[in-house]
Amino acid sequence: MKSKFSLLSKLLILQYLSVLCLSQDFDFFYFVQQWPGAYCDTKQSCCYPKSGKPTADFGIHGLWPNYKDGSWPSNCDPDSVFDKSQVSDLMSNMEKNWPSLSCPSSNGMRFWSHEWEKHGTCAESELDQHDYFETALKLKQKVNLLKALKDAGIEPDDGFYSLESISDAIKEGTGFAPGIECNRDSAHNSQLYQVYMCVDTSGSDLIECPLLPKSKCGSQIQFPKF
Ligand code: U2P
């Protein structure tokens, strides 16, 4: 009797653990895009990818699982390394839309490995490696920030625009309020660096952000040329 009971309880514990492992363990994604002009202005030492200067468009930084309290999980599965053979059909799309600007110049592999291992592995309950990158690329197509800004007369022309006008233009173009992150150029001007949109845990739909990252932007921000 006793051994039957202990076998049953072990089975129940095993079942509970497998549900825990498979269930989604974050609240939403931040889909983060960066303006290359701002990355290069600030870091001084930005390096174009081996394939050449990226087009003047926002590029993907990452798709980051997040919790509603503002914290986030990272490096969730040390056994899952970036495997380029799983994304071979996406490679040219990634080169175009997810370029790395860090130095030394690279073909993107280092950047994508970092994003998969730090962030993607924390969404494995929802998206495998191929789906993770494909989902981010589809979101990039859906969230056309440059068009939304240009439609409102906001161009990457080194001009200054109010933070409110930038936010409003993106809200008008996408239907959702963005988080805006600024950095400073060498002359200490606050400039448009990254835009955060929120996405449901399946990665398919934009949602209102449960929490926006704190904006360190000035009230007037520069949209640098690239
Ligand atoms: O903000 C600096 C770096 O912290 C990581 N970050 C930030 C906000 C957030 O919600 N999640 C998150 O991971 C980013 O790290 P990275 O992916 O670049 O290593 C961000 O650049």
PDB file of C-alpha atoms and ligand atoms in Angstrom:
ATOM      1  CA  MET A   1       0.000   0.000   0.000  1.00  0.00           C
ATOM      2  CA  LYS A   2       2.762   2.362   1.072  1.00  0.00           C
ATOM      3  CA  SER A   3       4.810   1.742  -2.094  1.00  0.00           C
ATOM      4  CA  LYS A   4       1.720   2.223  -4.300  1.00  0.00           C
ATOM      5  CA  PHE A   5       1.163   5.582  -2.610  1.00  0.00           C
ATOM      6  CA  SER A   6       4.740   6.713  -3.030  1.00  0.00           C
ATOM      7  CA  LEU A   7       4.730   5.687  -6.717  1.00  0.00           C
ATOM      8  CA  LEU A   8       1.545   7.685  -7.265  1.00  0.00           C
ATOM      9  CA  SER A   9       2.927  10.738  -5.514  1.00  0.00           C
ATOM     10  CA  LYS A  10       6.144  10.529  -7.559  1.00  0.00           C
ATOM     11  CA  LEU A  11       4.080  10.384 -10.758  1.00  0.00           C
ATOM     12  CA  LEU A  12       2.060  13.401  -9.674  1.00  0.00           C
ATOM     13  CA  ILE A  13       5.215  15.369  -8.888  1.00  0.00           C
ATOM     14  CA  LEU A  14       6.679  14.436 -12.291  1.00  0.00           C
ATOM     15  CA  GLN A  15       3.507  15.547 -14.054  1.00  0.00           C
ATOM     16  CA  TYR A  16       3.525  18.854 -12.129  1.00  0.00           C
ATOM     17  CA  LEU A  17       7.164  19.474 -13.072  1.00  0.00           C
ATOM     18  CA  SER A  18       6.524  18.783 -16.767  1.00  0.00           C
ATOM     19  CA  VAL A  19       3.600  21.236 -16.771  1.00  0.00           C
ATOM     20  CA  LEU A  20       5.837  23.821 -15.095  1.00  0.00           C
ATOM     21  CA  CYS A  21       8.561  23.339 -17.729  1.00  0.00           C
ATOM     22  CA  LEU A  22       6.227  23.574 -20.696  1.00  0.00           C
ATOM     23  CA  SER A  23       4.054  26.436 -19.521  1.00  0.00           C
ATOM     24  CA  GLN A  24       4.939  29.920 -20.676  1.00  0.00           C
ATOM     25  CA  ASP A  25       6.962  31.627 -17.998  1.00  0.00           C
ATOM     26  CA  PHE A  26       6.945  35.300 -18.889  1.00  0.00           C
ATOM     27  CA  ASP A  27       4.189  37.900 -19.271  1.00  0.00           C
ATOM     28  CA  PHE A  28       4.828  39.595 -22.615  1.00  0.00           C
ATOM     29  CA  PHE A  29       7.587  40.428 -25.108  1.00  0.00           C
ATOM     30  CA  TYR A  30       9.268  43.726 -25.783  1.00  0.00           C
ATOM     31  CA  PHE A  31       9.985  43.948 -29.495  1.00  0.00           C
ATOM     32  CA  VAL A  32      12.861  46.410 -29.667  1.00  0.00           C
ATOM     33  CA  GLN A  33      14.057  48.212 -32.783  1.00  0.00           C
ATOM     34  CA  GLN A  34      17.055  50.533 -32.952  1.00  0.00           C
ATOM     35  CA  TRP A  35      17.857  53.527 -35.117  1.00  0.00           C
ATOM     36  CA  PRO A  36      21.338  52.899 -36.597  1.00  0.00           C
ATOM     37  CA  GLY A  37      22.104  56.620 -36.843  1.00  0.00           C
ATOM     38  CA  ALA A  38      21.806  56.944 -33.064  1.00  0.00           C
ATOM     39  CA  TYR A  39      23.832  53.797 -32.365  1.00  0.00           C
ATOM     40  CA  CYS A  40      26.638  55.065 -34.575  1.00  0.00           C
ATOM     41  CA  ASP A  41      26.527  58.664 -33.342  1.00  0.00           C
ATOM     42  CA  THR A  42      27.017  57.653 -29.767  1.00  0.00           C
ATOM     43  CA  LYS A  43      29.312  54.696 -29.867  1.00  0.00           C
ATOM     44  CA  GLN A  44      31.608  56.542 -32.308  1.00  0.00           C
ATOM     45  CA  SER A  45      33.076  53.160 -33.107  1.00  0.00           C
ATOM     46  CA  CYS A  46      30.129  51.504 -34.826  1.00  0.00           C
ATOM     47  CA  CYS A  47      31.135  49.071 -37.551  1.00  0.00           C
ATOM     48  CA  TYR A  48      29.036  48.221 -40.569  1.00  0.00           C
ATOM     49  CA  PRO A  49      28.349  44.538 -41.190  1.00  0.00           C
ATOM     50  CA  LYS A  50      30.631  42.703 -43.641  1.00  0.00           C
ATOM     51  CA  SER A  51      27.834  42.969 -46.236  1.00  0.00           C
ATOM     52  CA  GLY A  52      28.087  46.793 -46.152  1.00  0.00           C
ATOM     53  CA  LYS A  53      26.197  49.785 -44.776  1.00  0.00           C
ATOM     54  CA  PRO A  54      22.671  48.765 -43.737  1.00  0.00           C
ATOM     55  CA  THR A  55      19.756  50.564 -45.353  1.00  0.00           C
ATOM     56  CA  ALA A  56      18.584  53.665 -43.526  1.00  0.00           C
ATOM     57  CA  ASP A  57      15.859  51.942 -41.540  1.00  0.00           C
ATOM     58  CA  PHE A  58      15.226  50.799 -37.995  1.00  0.00           C
ATOM     59  CA  GLY A  59      16.859  47.433 -37.339  1.00  0.00           C
ATOM     60  CA  ILE A  60      15.758  44.741 -34.920  1.00  0.00           C
ATOM     61  CA  HIS A  61      17.600  44.688 -31.597  1.00  0.00           C
ATOM     62  CA  GLY A  62      15.645  41.870 -30.035  1.00  0.00           C
ATOM     63  CA  LEU A  63      12.486  40.155 -28.928  1.00  0.00           C
ATOM     64  CA  TRP A  64      12.705  40.084 -25.151  1.00  0.00           C
ATOM     65  CA  PRO A  65      10.497  38.082 -22.778  1.00  0.00           C
ATOM     66  CA  ASN A  66       9.538  40.303 -19.843  1.00  0.00           C
ATOM     67  CA  TYR A  67       7.602  40.255 -16.590  1.00  0.00           C
ATOM     68  CA  LYS A  68       4.933  42.774 -15.695  1.00  0.00           C
ATOM     69  CA  ASP A  69       6.985  43.926 -12.691  1.00  0.00           C
ATOM     70  CA  GLY A  70       9.694  45.269 -15.033  1.00  0.00           C
ATOM     71  CA  SER A  71      12.182  42.463 -14.522  1.00  0.00           C
ATOM     72  CA  TRP A  72      13.080  39.878 -17.145  1.00  0.00           C
ATOM     73  CA  PRO A  73      14.498  36.385 -17.347  1.00  0.00           C
ATOM     74  CA  SER A  74      17.767  35.788 -19.159  1.00  0.00           C
ATOM     75  CA  ASN A  75      19.989  32.920 -20.328  1.00  0.00           C
ATOM     76  CA  CYS A  76      17.349  30.324 -19.500  1.00  0.00           C
ATOM     77  CA  ASP A  77      18.813  27.285 -21.249  1.00  0.00           C
ATOM     78  CA  PRO A  78      22.587  26.877 -21.381  1.00  0.00           C
ATOM     79  CA  ASP A  79      22.086  23.702 -23.442  1.00  0.00           C
ATOM     80  CA  SER A  80      20.487  25.583 -26.328  1.00  0.00           C
ATOM     81  CA  VAL A  81      23.103  27.371 -28.411  1.00  0.00           C
ATOM     82  CA  PHE A  82      22.470  29.403 -31.558  1.00  0.00           C
ATOM     83  CA  ASP A  83      22.477  27.052 -34.536  1.00  0.00           C
ATOM     84  CA  LYS A  84      22.602  28.835 -37.888  1.00  0.00           C
ATOM     85  CA  SER A  85      21.430  25.712 -39.737  1.00  0.00           C
ATOM     86  CA  GLN A  86      18.032  26.186 -38.068  1.00  0.00           C
ATOM     87  CA  VAL A  87      17.602  29.639 -39.588  1.00  0.00           C
ATOM     88  CA  SER A  88      19.265  29.198 -42.979  1.00  0.00           C
ATOM     89  CA  ASP A  89      16.036  30.107 -44.811  1.00  0.00           C
ATOM     90  CA  LEU A  90      15.849  33.374 -42.816  1.00  0.00           C
ATOM     91  CA  MET A  91      19.477  34.430 -43.148  1.00  0.00           C
ATOM     92  CA  SER A  92      19.182  37.044 -45.904  1.00  0.00           C
ATOM     93  CA  ASN A  93      16.141  38.565 -44.197  1.00  0.00           C
ATOM     94  CA  MET A  94      18.099  38.690 -40.910  1.00  0.00           C
ATOM     95  CA  GLU A  95      21.098  40.294 -42.598  1.00  0.00           C
ATOM     96  CA  LYS A  96      18.843  43.024 -43.948  1.00  0.00           C
ATOM     97  CA  ASN A  97      16.545  43.603 -40.973  1.00  0.00           C
ATOM     98  CA  TRP A  98      18.651  42.555 -37.967  1.00  0.00           C
ATOM     99  CA  PRO A  99      22.115  43.935 -38.740  1.00  0.00           C
ATOM    100  CA  SER A 100      24.816  44.199 -36.119  1.00  0.00           C
ATOM    101  CA  LEU A 101      26.586  47.545 -35.786  1.00  0.00           C
ATOM    102  CA  SER A 102      29.009  46.668 -33.033  1.00  0.00           C
ATOM    103  CA  CYS A 103      32.742  46.430 -33.619  1.00  0.00           C
ATOM    104  CA  PRO A 104      34.597  44.596 -34.967  1.00  0.00           C
ATOM    105  CA  SER A 105      32.530  44.228 -38.117  1.00  0.00           C
ATOM    106  CA  SER A 106      30.657  40.932 -38.243  1.00  0.00           C
ATOM    107  CA  ASN A 107      28.149  39.035 -40.327  1.00  0.00           C
ATOM    108  CA  GLY A 108      25.579  39.163 -37.521  1.00  0.00           C
ATOM    109  CA  MET A 109      26.199  35.702 -36.044  1.00  0.00           C
ATOM    110  CA  ARG A 110      27.587  37.081 -32.770  1.00  0.00           C
ATOM    111  CA  PHE A 111      24.602  39.408 -32.313  1.00  0.00           C
ATOM    112  CA  TRP A 112      22.009  36.737 -33.147  1.00  0.00           C
ATOM    113  CA  SER A 113      23.721  34.158 -30.894  1.00  0.00           C
ATOM    114  CA  HIS A 114      23.675  36.662 -28.042  1.00  0.00           C
ATOM    115  CA  GLU A 115      19.995  37.494 -28.560  1.00  0.00           C
ATOM    116  CA  TRP A 116      18.983  33.826 -28.820  1.00  0.00           C
ATOM    117  CA  GLU A 117      21.010  32.679 -25.837  1.00  0.00           C
ATOM    118  CA  LYS A 118      20.110  35.615 -23.562  1.00  0.00           C
ATOM    119  CA  HIS A 119      16.468  36.161 -24.556  1.00  0.00           C
ATOM    120  CA  GLY A 120      15.211  33.513 -26.987  1.00  0.00           C
ATOM    121  CA  THR A 121      15.984  30.636 -24.628  1.00  0.00           C
ATOM    122  CA  CYS A 122      13.558  32.189 -22.134  1.00  0.00           C
ATOM    123  CA  ALA A 123      10.688  31.875 -24.623  1.00  0.00           C
ATOM    124  CA  GLU A 124      11.368  28.279 -25.667  1.00  0.00           C
ATOM    125  CA  SER A 125       8.043  27.207 -24.192  1.00  0.00           C
ATOM    126  CA  GLU A 126       6.404  29.288 -26.962  1.00  0.00           C
ATOM    127  CA  LEU A 127       8.854  29.505 -29.846  1.00  0.00           C
ATOM    128  CA  ASP A 128      11.646  27.236 -31.014  1.00  0.00           C
ATOM    129  CA  GLN A 129      14.780  28.795 -32.494  1.00  0.00           C
ATOM    130  CA  HIS A 130      13.439  29.051 -36.034  1.00  0.00           C
ATOM    131  CA  ASP A 131      10.099  30.467 -34.864  1.00  0.00           C
ATOM    132  CA  TYR A 132      11.784  32.954 -32.558  1.00  0.00           C
ATOM    133  CA  PHE A 133      13.731  34.601 -35.389  1.00  0.00           C
ATOM    134  CA  GLU A 134      10.864  34.292 -37.866  1.00  0.00           C
ATOM    135  CA  THR A 135       8.480  35.902 -35.366  1.00  0.00           C
ATOM    136  CA  ALA A 136      10.784  38.877 -34.878  1.00  0.00           C
ATOM    137  CA  LEU A 137      11.142  39.316 -38.661  1.00  0.00           C
ATOM    138  CA  LYS A 138       7.362  39.206 -39.116  1.00  0.00           C
ATOM    139  CA  LEU A 139       6.945  41.821 -36.382  1.00  0.00           C
ATOM    140  CA  LYS A 140       9.456  44.049 -38.151  1.00  0.00           C
ATOM    141  CA  GLN A 141       7.288  43.870 -41.270  1.00  0.00           C
ATOM    142  CA  LYS A 142       4.184  44.667 -39.250  1.00  0.00           C
ATOM    143  CA  VAL A 143       5.701  47.565 -37.284  1.00  0.00           C
ATOM    144  CA  ASN A 144       6.997  49.983 -39.895  1.00  0.00           C
ATOM    145  CA  LEU A 145       8.345  52.717 -37.635  1.00  0.00           C
ATOM    146  CA  LEU A 146      10.052  54.751 -40.333  1.00  0.00           C
ATOM    147  CA  LYS A 147       6.846  54.959 -42.364  1.00  0.00           C
ATOM    148  CA  ALA A 148       4.801  55.904 -39.282  1.00  0.00           C
ATOM    149  CA  LEU A 149       7.264  58.700 -38.486  1.00  0.00           C
ATOM    150  CA  LYS A 150       7.595  59.919 -42.081  1.00  0.00           C
ATOM    151  CA  ASP A 151       3.796  59.997 -42.458  1.00  0.00           C
ATOM    152  CA  ALA A 152       3.799  62.491 -39.608  1.00  0.00           C
ATOM    153  CA  GLY A 153       6.567  64.576 -41.195  1.00  0.00           C
ATOM    154  CA  ILE A 154       9.251  63.232 -38.845  1.00  0.00           C
ATOM    155  CA  GLU A 155      12.383  62.424 -40.844  1.00  0.00           C
ATOM    156  CA  PRO A 156      15.927  61.313 -39.984  1.00  0.00           C
ATOM    157  CA  ASP A 157      17.324  64.706 -40.955  1.00  0.00           C
ATOM    158  CA  ASP A 158      19.226  65.656 -37.782  1.00  0.00           C
ATOM    159  CA  GLY A 159      16.179  67.744 -36.847  1.00  0.00           C
ATOM    160  CA  PHE A 160      14.674  67.986 -33.362  1.00  0.00           C
ATOM    161  CA  TYR A 161      11.155  66.736 -32.662  1.00  0.00           C
ATOM    162  CA  SER A 162       9.104  66.611 -29.491  1.00  0.00           C
ATOM    163  CA  LEU A 163       9.013  63.281 -27.693  1.00  0.00           C
ATOM    164  CA  GLU A 164       5.241  63.555 -27.761  1.00  0.00           C
ATOM    165  CA  SER A 165       5.079  63.977 -31.549  1.00  0.00           C
ATOM    166  CA  ILE A 166       7.274  60.892 -32.031  1.00  0.00           C
ATOM    167  CA  SER A 167       5.158  58.808 -29.655  1.00  0.00           C
ATOM    168  CA  ASP A 168       1.929  60.034 -31.224  1.00  0.00           C
ATOM    169  CA  ALA A 169       3.128  59.267 -34.753  1.00  0.00           C
ATOM    170  CA  ILE A 170       4.038  55.684 -33.799  1.00  0.00           C
ATOM    171  CA  LYS A 171       0.736  55.247 -31.983  1.00  0.00           C
ATOM    172  CA  GLU A 172      -1.108  56.521 -35.042  1.00  0.00           C
ATOM    173  CA  GLY A 173       0.845  54.198 -37.375  1.00  0.00           C
ATOM    174  CA  THR A 174       0.743  51.013 -35.286  1.00  0.00           C
ATOM    175  CA  GLY A 175      -2.278  51.448 -33.015  1.00  0.00           C
ATOM    176  CA  PHE A 176      -0.178  51.149 -29.847  1.00  0.00           C
ATOM    177  CA  ALA A 177       1.816  53.497 -27.630  1.00  0.00           C
ATOM    178  CA  PRO A 178       5.570  52.824 -27.855  1.00  0.00           C
ATOM    179  CA  GLY A 179       8.328  53.059 -25.281  1.00  0.00           C
ATOM    180  CA  ILE A 180      11.040  55.406 -26.482  1.00  0.00           C
ATOM    181  CA  GLU A 181      14.675  55.152 -25.424  1.00  0.00           C
ATOM    182  CA  CYS A 182      17.120  57.932 -26.137  1.00  0.00           C
ATOM    183  CA  ASN A 183      20.867  58.140 -25.966  1.00  0.00           C
ATOM    184  CA  ARG A 184      23.189  61.116 -26.280  1.00  0.00           C
ATOM    185  CA  ASP A 185      25.425  62.039 -29.176  1.00  0.00           C
ATOM    186  CA  SER A 186      28.903  63.453 -28.699  1.00  0.00           C
ATOM    187  CA  ALA A 187      27.424  66.961 -28.360  1.00  0.00           C
ATOM    188  CA  HIS A 188      25.124  65.621 -25.577  1.00  0.00           C
ATOM    189  CA  ASN A 189      21.958  65.982 -27.634  1.00  0.00           C
ATOM    190  CA  SER A 190      19.203  63.585 -26.640  1.00  0.00           C
ATOM    191  CA  GLN A 191      18.466  61.475 -29.708  1.00  0.00           C
ATOM    192  CA  LEU A 192      16.018  58.786 -30.784  1.00  0.00           C
ATOM    193  CA  TYR A 193      17.722  55.435 -30.183  1.00  0.00           C
ATOM    194  CA  GLN A 194      15.315  52.538 -29.543  1.00  0.00           C
ATOM    195  CA  VAL A 195      11.579  51.956 -29.821  1.00  0.00           C
ATOM    196  CA  TYR A 196       9.855  49.320 -27.663  1.00  0.00           C
ATOM    197  CA  MET A 197       6.541  47.777 -28.716  1.00  0.00           C
ATOM    198  CA  CYS A 198       4.770  45.129 -26.649  1.00  0.00           C
ATOM    199  CA  VAL A 199       3.707  41.777 -28.018  1.00  0.00           C
ATOM    200  CA  ASP A 200       1.660  38.904 -26.583  1.00  0.00           C
ATOM    201  CA  THR A 201       3.440  35.735 -25.427  1.00  0.00           C
ATOM    202  CA  SER A 202       2.766  33.917 -28.696  1.00  0.00           C
ATOM    203  CA  GLY A 203       4.650  36.664 -30.558  1.00  0.00           C
ATOM    204  CA  SER A 204       1.813  37.294 -32.990  1.00  0.00           C
ATOM    205  CA  ASP A 205      -0.090  40.357 -31.791  1.00  0.00           C
ATOM    206  CA  LEU A 206       0.888  43.787 -30.594  1.00  0.00           C
ATOM    207  CA  ILE A 207      -0.637  44.654 -27.222  1.00  0.00           C
ATOM    208  CA  GLU A 208      -0.771  47.733 -24.995  1.00  0.00           C
ATOM    209  CA  CYS A 209       2.388  47.705 -22.913  1.00  0.00           C
ATOM    210  CA  PRO A 210       1.753  46.468 -19.359  1.00  0.00           C
ATOM    211  CA  LEU A 211       4.745  48.612 -18.457  1.00  0.00           C
ATOM    212  CA  LEU A 212       6.794  51.072 -20.500  1.00  0.00           C
ATOM    213  CA  PRO A 213      10.538  51.287 -19.974  1.00  0.00           C
ATOM    214  CA  LYS A 214      11.523  54.567 -18.273  1.00  0.00           C
ATOM    215  CA  SER A 215      12.245  57.185 -20.904  1.00  0.00           C
ATOM    216  CA  LYS A 216      15.427  59.152 -20.365  1.00  0.00           C
ATOM    217  CA  CYS A 217      14.659  61.393 -23.330  1.00  0.00           C
ATOM    218  CA  GLY A 218      14.675  65.153 -23.243  1.00  0.00           C
ATOM    219  CA  SER A 219      11.443  66.831 -24.339  1.00  0.00           C
ATOM    220  CA  GLN A 220      13.007  67.663 -27.725  1.00  0.00           C
ATOM    221  CA  ILE A 221      14.923  64.819 -29.314  1.00  0.00           C
ATOM    222  CA  GLN A 222      17.075  64.625 -32.385  1.00  0.00           C
ATOM    223  CA  PHE A 223      16.410  62.125 -35.179  1.00  0.00           C
ATOM    224  CA  PRO A 224      19.919  61.701 -36.569  1.00  0.00           C
ATOM    225  CA  LYS A 225      20.748  61.068 -40.199  1.00  0.00           C
ATOM    226  CA  PHE A 226      22.145  57.688 -41.185  1.00  0.00           C
TER     227      PHE A 226
HETATM  228  O1  U2P B   1      19.222  48.325 -21.364  1.00  0.00           O
HETATM  229  C1  U2P B   1      20.483  47.742 -21.501  1.00  0.00           C
HETATM  230  C2  U2P B   1      20.383  46.282 -21.927  1.00  0.00           C
HETATM  231  O2  U2P B   1      19.611  45.521 -20.975  1.00  0.00           O
HETATM  232  C3  U2P B   1      18.912  44.488 -21.654  1.00  0.00           C
HETATM  233  N1  U2P B   1      17.453  44.637 -21.428  1.00  0.00           N
HETATM  234  C4  U2P B   1      16.892  45.845 -21.164  1.00  0.00           C
HETATM  235  C5  U2P B   1      15.523  45.952 -20.934  1.00  0.00           C
HETATM  236  C6  U2P B   1      14.712  44.793 -20.950  1.00  0.00           C
HETATM  237  O3  U2P B   1      13.493  44.842 -20.754  1.00  0.00           O
HETATM  238  N2  U2P B   1      15.314  43.590 -21.227  1.00  0.00           N
HETATM  239  C7  U2P B   1      16.668  43.484 -21.461  1.00  0.00           C
HETATM  240  O4  U2P B   1      17.175  42.397 -21.698  1.00  0.00           O
HETATM  241  C8  U2P B   1      19.279  44.589 -23.123  1.00  0.00           C
HETATM  242  O5  U2P B   1      20.374  43.713 -23.311  1.00  0.00           O
HETATM  243  P1  U2P B   1      20.869  43.063 -24.652  1.00  0.00           P
HETATM  244  O6  U2P B   1      19.806  42.230 -25.264  1.00  0.00           O
HETATM  245  O7  U2P B   1      21.258  44.184 -25.533  1.00  0.00           O
HETATM  246  O8  U2P B   1      22.046  42.271 -24.182  1.00  0.00           O
HETATM  247  C9  U2P B   1      19.660  46.072 -23.239  1.00  0.00           C
HETATM  248  O9  U2P B   1      20.440  46.372 -24.353  1.00  0.00           O
END
